Structures are given as structure tokens and as C-alpha cells.
mmCIF file of C-alpha atoms in Angstrom:
data_model
loop_
_atom_site.group_PDB
_atom_site.id
_atom_site.type_symbol
_atom_site.label_atom_id
_atom_site.label_comp_id
_atom_site.label_asym_id
_atom_site.label_seq_id
_atom_site.Cartn_x
_atom_site.Cartn_y
_atom_site.Cartn_z
ATOM 1 C CA MET A 1 -3.683 8.119 31.452
ATOM 2 C CA THR A 2 -2.909 6.037 34.536
ATOM 3 C CA GLY A 3 0.021 3.668 34.824
ATOM 4 C CA SER A 4 -2.234 0.640 34.361
ATOM 5 C CA GLU A 5 -3.596 1.871 31.042
ATOM 6 C CA VAL A 6 -1.636 0.665 28.047
ATOM 7 C CA PRO A 7 -2.296 2.524 24.781
ATOM 8 C CA PRO A 8 -3.375 0.318 21.859
ATOM 9 C CA SER A 9 -0.593 -0.563 19.456
ATOM 10 C CA PHE A 10 -0.330 -1.391 15.768
ATOM 11 C CA ARG A 11 1.758 -4.438 14.835
ATOM 12 C CA LEU A 12 3.377 -4.385 11.407
ATOM 13 C CA ALA A 13 5.137 -7.407 9.960
ATOM 14 C CA TYR A 14 7.635 -6.925 7.139
ATOM 15 C CA VAL A 15 9.829 -9.183 5.055
ATOM 16 C CA PRO A 16 13.602 -8.778 4.558
ATOM 17 C CA GLY A 17 14.507 -6.145 1.992
ATOM 18 C CA VAL A 18 11.482 -3.970 2.719
ATOM 19 C CA THR A 19 12.290 -0.703 4.481
ATOM 20 C CA PRO A 20 9.267 0.633 6.394
ATOM 21 C CA ALA A 21 11.182 3.512 8.059
ATOM 22 C CA LYS A 22 9.463 6.330 6.108
ATOM 23 C CA TRP A 23 5.969 5.070 6.915
ATOM 24 C CA VAL A 24 6.881 4.416 10.545
ATOM 25 C CA ARG A 25 8.127 8.004 10.885
ATOM 26 C CA ILE A 26 4.854 9.396 9.501
ATOM 27 C CA TRP A 27 2.888 7.098 11.809
ATOM 28 C CA ASN A 28 4.781 8.370 14.853
ATOM 29 C CA GLU A 29 4.123 11.976 13.809
ATOM 30 C CA ARG A 30 0.402 11.465 13.281
ATOM 31 C CA LEU A 31 -0.360 8.933 16.014
ATOM 32 C CA PRO A 32 2.192 9.538 18.775
ATOM 33 C CA ASP A 33 -0.024 7.831 21.370
ATOM 34 C CA VAL A 34 -0.284 4.581 19.379
ATOM 35 C CA PRO A 35 2.993 2.590 19.409
ATOM 36 C CA LEU A 36 3.905 0.869 16.157
ATOM 37 C CA GLU A 37 5.586 -2.500 16.686
ATOM 38 C CA LEU A 38 7.752 -3.900 13.879
ATOM 39 C CA LEU A 39 8.181 -7.625 13.326
ATOM 40 C CA GLN A 40 10.546 -8.936 10.635
ATOM 41 C CA VAL A 41 9.476 -12.322 9.293
ATOM 42 C CA PRO A 42 10.708 -14.615 6.489
ATOM 43 C CA PRO A 43 8.675 -14.179 3.271
ATOM 44 C CA ALA A 44 7.216 -17.683 3.419
ATOM 45 C CA GLU A 45 6.014 -17.184 7.008
ATOM 46 C CA ALA A 46 4.397 -13.763 6.579
ATOM 47 C CA PRO A 47 0.927 -15.048 5.546
ATOM 48 C CA ASP A 48 0.744 -17.396 8.544
ATOM 49 C CA VAL A 49 1.771 -14.601 10.913
ATOM 50 C CA LEU A 50 -1.147 -12.498 9.638
ATOM 51 C CA ARG A 51 -3.587 -15.423 9.726
ATOM 52 C CA GLU A 52 -2.673 -16.192 13.335
ATOM 53 C CA GLN A 53 -3.061 -12.515 14.325
ATOM 54 C CA GLY A 54 0.613 -12.159 15.112
ATOM 55 C CA ALA A 55 0.454 -8.807 13.309
ATOM 56 C CA ASP A 56 -2.304 -6.450 12.207
ATOM 57 C CA ALA A 57 -0.883 -5.952 8.702
ATOM 58 C CA GLY A 58 2.262 -6.805 6.781
ATOM 59 C CA LEU A 59 4.569 -5.537 4.059
ATOM 60 C CA VAL A 60 4.851 -8.777 2.107
ATOM 61 C CA ARG A 61 5.886 -10.099 -1.264
ATOM 62 C CA LEU A 62 3.187 -11.013 -3.752
ATOM 63 C CA PRO A 63 1.361 -13.196 -4.471
ATOM 64 C CA VAL A 64 -0.883 -13.692 -1.449
ATOM 65 C CA ASP A 65 -4.171 -15.547 -1.077
ATOM 66 C CA ARG A 66 -6.657 -12.918 -2.274
ATOM 67 C CA THR A 67 -9.612 -14.978 -1.028
ATOM 68 C CA TYR A 68 -8.431 -14.286 2.530
ATOM 69 C CA PHE A 69 -6.207 -11.192 2.335
ATOM 70 C CA SER A 70 -6.762 -7.681 1.103
ATOM 71 C CA ALA A 71 -3.623 -6.317 -0.545
ATOM 72 C CA ILE A 72 -2.449 -2.989 -1.924
ATOM 73 C CA PRO A 73 0.500 -3.370 -4.339
ATOM 74 C CA LEU A 74 3.147 -0.755 -3.536
ATOM 75 C CA TYR A 75 6.038 -1.273 -5.957
ATOM 76 C CA THR A 76 7.883 -3.825 -8.084
ATOM 77 C CA GLU A 77 11.591 -4.335 -7.617
ATOM 78 C CA THR A 78 14.375 -4.626 -10.159
ATOM 79 C CA THR A 79 15.875 -8.118 -10.291
ATOM 80 C CA VAL A 80 19.675 -8.292 -10.109
ATOM 81 C CA VAL A 81 22.425 -10.892 -10.129
ATOM 82 C CA VAL A 82 24.965 -10.691 -7.300
ATOM 83 C CA VAL A 83 28.529 -11.445 -8.424
ATOM 84 C CA PRO A 84 32.111 -11.029 -7.173
ATOM 85 C CA LYS A 85 33.618 -7.697 -8.205
ATOM 86 C CA ASP A 86 36.108 -9.412 -10.524
ATOM 87 C CA HIS A 87 33.444 -11.380 -12.423
ATOM 88 C CA LEU A 88 32.988 -10.868 -16.173
ATOM 89 C CA VAL A 89 29.435 -9.682 -15.619
ATOM 90 C CA THR A 90 30.776 -6.432 -14.139
ATOM 91 C CA ALA A 91 31.982 -5.393 -17.609
ATOM 92 C CA VAL A 92 28.394 -4.713 -18.733
ATOM 93 C CA ASP A 93 25.508 -2.616 -17.421
ATOM 94 C CA GLU A 94 22.881 -5.389 -17.513
ATOM 95 C CA VAL A 95 22.533 -9.046 -18.416
ATOM 96 C CA THR A 96 19.931 -11.626 -19.460
ATOM 97 C CA CYS A 97 19.281 -15.072 -18.054
ATOM 98 C CA GLU A 98 20.980 -16.515 -21.116
ATOM 99 C CA ASP A 99 24.166 -14.632 -20.201
ATOM 100 C CA LEU A 100 24.262 -16.661 -16.968
ATOM 101 C CA ALA A 101 23.816 -20.036 -18.687
ATOM 102 C CA ASP A 102 27.371 -21.227 -18.038
ATOM 103 C CA ASP A 103 27.580 -20.038 -14.414
ATOM 104 C CA ILE A 104 26.456 -21.829 -11.274
ATOM 105 C CA VAL A 105 23.465 -19.873 -10.000
ATOM 106 C CA LEU A 106 22.498 -20.511 -6.397
ATOM 107 C CA HIS A 107 18.843 -21.135 -5.572
ATOM 108 C CA PRO A 108 18.272 -20.727 -1.806
ATOM 109 C CA LEU A 109 15.317 -22.339 -0.076
ATOM 110 C CA ASP A 110 13.889 -18.913 0.813
ATOM 111 C CA ASP A 111 14.034 -17.695 -2.796
ATOM 112 C CA VAL A 112 11.195 -15.231 -3.453
ATOM 113 C CA PHE A 113 10.868 -15.843 -7.202
ATOM 114 C CA ASP A 114 8.416 -18.207 -8.859
ATOM 115 C CA TRP A 115 10.879 -19.665 -11.331
ATOM 116 C CA GLU A 116 9.738 -21.928 -14.132
ATOM 117 C CA ARG A 117 13.398 -22.843 -14.360
ATOM 118 C CA PRO A 118 16.162 -20.940 -12.546
ATOM 119 C CA PRO A 119 18.917 -19.639 -14.845
ATOM 120 C CA GLY A 120 22.437 -21.036 -15.010
ATOM 121 C CA GLN A 121 23.783 -24.349 -13.782
ATOM 122 C CA PRO A 122 22.357 -25.736 -10.498
ATOM 123 C CA ALA A 123 24.613 -25.945 -7.467
ATOM 124 C CA PHE A 124 25.336 -29.252 -5.723
ATOM 125 C CA GLU A 125 22.810 -28.303 -3.031
ATOM 126 C CA ARG A 126 20.493 -25.417 -2.265
ATOM 127 C CA PRO A 127 21.573 -22.967 0.467
ATOM 128 C CA ALA A 128 19.124 -22.652 3.355
ATOM 129 C CA THR A 129 18.843 -18.869 3.183
ATOM 130 C CA THR A 130 19.683 -15.906 0.989
ATOM 131 C CA ALA A 131 22.281 -14.845 3.566
ATOM 132 C CA ASP A 132 23.985 -18.249 3.202
ATOM 133 C CA ALA A 133 23.919 -17.895 -0.581
ATOM 134 C CA ILE A 134 25.605 -14.484 -0.352
ATOM 135 C CA GLU A 135 28.458 -16.078 1.579
ATOM 136 C CA LEU A 136 28.846 -18.689 -1.143
ATOM 137 C CA VAL A 137 28.951 -15.985 -3.833
ATOM 138 C CA ALA A 138 31.726 -14.266 -1.896
ATOM 139 C CA ALA A 139 33.576 -17.590 -1.748
ATOM 140 C CA GLY A 140 33.379 -17.920 -5.543
ATOM 141 C CA ILE A 141 30.967 -20.884 -5.469
ATOM 142 C CA GLY A 142 28.310 -19.328 -7.694
ATOM 143 C CA LEU A 143 26.085 -16.339 -8.466
ATOM 144 C CA LEU A 144 22.752 -15.303 -6.958
ATOM 145 C CA VAL A 145 19.651 -13.693 -8.520
ATOM 146 C CA VAL A 146 17.591 -11.655 -6.051
ATOM 147 C CA PRO A 147 15.426 -8.512 -5.802
ATOM 148 C CA GLN A 148 17.634 -5.420 -5.638
ATOM 149 C CA SER A 149 16.616 -4.672 -2.047
ATOM 150 C CA LEU A 150 18.041 -8.012 -0.900
ATOM 151 C CA ALA A 151 21.287 -7.331 -2.731
ATOM 152 C CA ARG A 152 21.527 -4.046 -0.829
ATOM 153 C CA LEU A 153 20.532 -5.665 2.460
ATOM 154 C CA HIS A 154 23.379 -8.186 2.171
ATOM 155 C CA HIS A 155 25.902 -5.720 0.741
ATOM 156 C CA ARG A 156 29.579 -6.655 0.909
ATOM 157 C CA ARG A 157 32.595 -4.746 -0.326
ATOM 158 C CA ASP A 158 33.779 -7.689 -2.401
ATOM 159 C CA LEU A 159 30.439 -8.120 -4.195
ATOM 160 C CA THR A 160 28.399 -6.090 -6.659
ATOM 161 C CA TYR A 161 25.321 -6.649 -8.811
ATOM 162 C CA ARG A 162 23.826 -6.012 -12.245
ATOM 163 C CA PRO A 163 20.174 -5.927 -13.441
ATOM 164 C CA VAL A 164 18.798 -9.056 -15.125
ATOM 165 C CA THR A 165 16.409 -7.759 -17.772
ATOM 166 C CA ASP A 166 14.333 -10.905 -18.460
ATOM 167 C CA ALA A 167 14.147 -12.470 -14.987
ATOM 168 C CA PRO A 168 10.958 -12.642 -12.916
ATOM 169 C CA THR A 169 10.311 -9.664 -10.641
ATOM 170 C CA SER A 170 9.108 -9.394 -7.061
ATOM 171 C CA SER A 171 6.349 -7.004 -5.996
ATOM 172 C CA VAL A 172 5.815 -5.708 -2.472
ATOM 173 C CA ALA A 173 2.340 -5.077 -1.074
ATOM 174 C CA LEU A 174 0.598 -4.062 2.119
ATOM 175 C CA ALA A 175 -1.610 -7.015 3.111
ATOM 176 C CA TRP A 176 -3.986 -7.798 5.967
ATOM 177 C CA PRO A 177 -6.846 -10.243 6.643
ATOM 178 C CA GLU A 178 -9.899 -8.941 4.819
ATOM 179 C CA ASN A 179 -12.158 -9.550 7.817
ATOM 180 C CA ALA A 180 -9.844 -7.556 10.104
ATOM 181 C CA THR A 181 -9.849 -4.113 8.467
ATOM 182 C CA THR A 182 -9.618 -2.089 11.669
ATOM 183 C CA ASP A 183 -9.346 1.685 12.082
ATOM 184 C CA ARG A 184 -5.612 1.274 12.728
ATOM 185 C CA VAL A 185 -5.230 -0.647 9.465
ATOM 186 C CA GLU A 186 -7.090 2.159 7.700
ATOM 187 C CA ASP A 187 -4.700 4.655 9.299
ATOM 188 C CA PHE A 188 -1.700 2.804 7.883
ATOM 189 C CA ILE A 189 -3.351 2.426 4.475
ATOM 190 C CA GLY A 190 -3.741 6.192 4.386
ATOM 191 C CA ILE A 191 -0.062 6.648 5.183
ATOM 192 C CA VAL A 192 1.268 4.299 2.488
ATOM 193 C CA ARG A 193 -1.129 5.854 -0.035
ATOM 194 C CA GLY A 194 0.076 9.340 0.803
ATOM 195 C CA ARG A 195 -3.167 10.681 2.210
ATOM 196 C CA THR A 196 -3.021 13.872 4.220
ATOM 197 C CA VAL A 197 -3.663 13.954 7.938
ATOM 198 C CA ASN A 198 -7.111 15.531 7.335
ATOM 199 C CA SER A 199 -8.324 12.884 4.889
ATOM 200 C CA THR A 200 -11.230 10.567 5.666
ATOM 201 C CA ARG A 201 -8.958 7.491 5.438
ATOM 202 C CA GLY A 202 -11.266 5.990 2.857
ATOM 203 C CA ARG A 203 -14.261 5.791 5.206
ATOM 204 C CA PRO A 204 -17.341 7.815 4.205
ATOM 205 C CA ALA A 205 -17.740 10.974 6.252
ATOM 206 C CA ALA A 206 -20.899 11.390 8.298
ATOM 207 C CA GLN A 207 -23.463 13.501 6.493
ATOM 208 C CA PRO A 208 -25.199 16.286 8.527
ATOM 209 C CA GLU A 209 -28.945 15.978 8.923
ATOM 210 C CA LYS A 210 -31.007 18.306 6.740
ATOM 211 C CA ARG A 211 -33.171 20.791 8.641
ATOM 212 C CA THR A 212 -36.703 21.489 7.506
ATOM 213 C CA GLY A 213 -37.074 24.964 6.069
ATOM 214 C CA GLN A 214 -33.306 25.621 6.135
ATOM 215 C CA LYS A 215 -32.240 28.551 3.965
ATOM 216 C CA THR A 216 -30.363 27.529 0.852
ATOM 217 C CA ALA A 217 -28.971 30.843 -0.375
ATOM 218 C CA LYS A 218 -25.377 29.801 0.441
ATOM 219 C CA THR A 219 -25.661 26.555 -1.472
ATOM 220 C CA GLY A 220 -26.647 28.283 -4.691
ATOM 221 C CA THR A 221 -30.247 26.992 -4.665
ATOM 222 C CA GLN A 222 -32.670 29.656 -5.863
ATOM 223 C CA ARG A 223 -35.409 30.730 -3.514
ATOM 224 C CA LYS A 224 -38.870 31.746 -4.649
ATOM 225 C CA GLN A 225 -38.842 35.496 -5.202
ATOM 226 C CA THR A 226 -41.645 37.809 -3.997
ATOM 227 C CA PRO A 227 -42.702 40.441 -6.614
ATOM 228 C CA ARG A 228 -40.973 43.760 -5.995
ATOM 229 C CA THR A 229 -44.098 45.880 -6.653
ATOM 230 C CA GLY A 230 -45.441 45.151 -3.230
ATOM 231 C CA ALA A 231 -48.598 43.689 -4.727
ATOM 232 C CA LYS A 232 -50.257 40.813 -2.993
ATOM 233 C CA PRO A 233 -49.786 37.385 -4.466
ATOM 234 C CA GLY A 234 -52.452 36.706 -7.074
ATOM 235 C CA SER A 235 -52.763 40.349 -8.287
ATOM 236 C CA ARG A 236 -51.840 41.303 -11.833
ATOM 237 C CA THR A 237 -48.335 42.741 -12.098
ATOM 238 C CA ARG A 238 -45.952 43.189 -14.945
ATOM 239 C CA GLY A 239 -44.480 39.811 -15.509
ATOM 240 C CA GLY A 240 -46.336 38.501 -12.438
ATOM 241 C CA PRO A 241 -49.038 35.924 -12.021
ATOM 242 C CA THR A 242 -52.528 36.506 -13.488
ATOM 243 C CA ARG A 243 -55.308 37.726 -11.104
ATOM 244 C CA ARG A 244 -57.938 35.115 -10.466
ATOM 245 C CA ASN A 245 -61.564 36.269 -11.057
ATOM 246 C CA LYS A 246 -63.716 36.136 -7.928
ATOM 247 C CA PRO A 247 -67.280 34.863 -8.335
ATOM 248 C CA ARG A 248 -69.898 37.634 -8.360
ATOM 249 C CA ARG A 249 -72.526 37.782 -5.663
ATOM 250 C CA ARG A 250 -76.100 37.486 -6.749
ATOM 251 C CA SER A 251 -78.327 40.438 -5.835
#
């Protein structure tokens, strides 16, 4: 490869909380000549990034527009409430939304849940981001309900979290424009689905052309057997075909 030749790359968008490291490592092992570029994007912006071809595929949060995107659900996260370490919630292993009814629960503008009604008491104003909301929890302003991966992403020593058993959940999926299912996208689909390096990546393998008169003994197909007696075909043999009577000549 000359210096002017740039190998094709694969661009993968991902939203905060998603950790693509395992899949990236497998990609680099299998396709070392194809760079994988990572692009972290806010959850609300991920669909537009894919529509505008800013990335080839994305690890996004559902739902997505299934009339435009293909999507493979990967996993669903546990929902947790982030609280100060001295909060009463820390005395139990899990809580319900009703348990948070008397607390101020922050609802950031980048919240990933489709709430019918957020739990708890609303704050005076909504924080701009989840990161801002975490700072407010640390300051004792309120609590925050998020997917567990976001609680881990914004971990602080003075905060902890507990599962919320009846809250909405967030699912992560691999998504890409349906009309842009390239070979590189198929490669990444195979990786996230755990296919081996020798798999067909979901594309049908080319079938070899059949040769006329090809022997079929190895395939298990039975060939027509010639009688073992050495008799010519048409003669009477034990278990063989019946001899055909020849017409007599007239004298």
C-alpha cells in the first residue's frame, strides 16, 4: 500500500453509558487493516448523525424510527436512583417509584426515559444534562433516576445508587440506515452477535456449479449398480431384469 492510499474505515457512533471496548477489540483483531473510528454523541442526536452519514452505524438507545433504521436490540439496562451516601434509600436493597414520592427527583433535558410522569417532586428547573444533575445530587438538591451505566459513568465517592423496580427501562441497540447495509456493517453485526471469524456474516455463501455427470458416491447418492454376474444388460439373471424376446425371422 502506497502512502497515498488510505484504508477504508468504519465509523461507529455510541451514546454515553455504552461501552463498545469489547467489540472494538474484536474488530481490531479481525480487521487490522480497517480502522474503527469512535464518535460519542448525545442520545437525542444519534439518529440524525446516522441519517446524515456522520457514522456508518451506532450503539443507540431505543426506540428508533424502524421505517428508516434497521436495529438489533443488544441488552436492557437496570434502572437505578442516584442518591447521596447518607440518604435513607441506602438502607434498602431496592426501591419503587412510590418510595421516592416525597423526594425531589431531577429530570434533565437529556433524560433517556419516556416517562408518563417522572417520580417524586419536580425540581424548580430541569438541569441541562445528566452530568449537571449528578452535581446537583451531590449538592443535596435532589435525586436522579438513570440507567445503571450512566450512574457508573458519573460515579462519585459521595454518591451511590439503588435499583428502582417499577421504573421504565432503557434498551441499547445497534442501529444503521436500512438502505446502507454495507459489508463493514455486516462485519460489525457479526461481531456483536458473537459470530466466529469463519462465519458467512449473514450473507448467503456462493453455491458451486453442478457438473454434468459428476460422481455422487461421496454425497451418499446411490448410483445405478451393474449386475455382478457379468451378464449383459437385458439378459435374465437372478434378481436381474427380464430378457426381452427378439422377433423371429421368417424363413
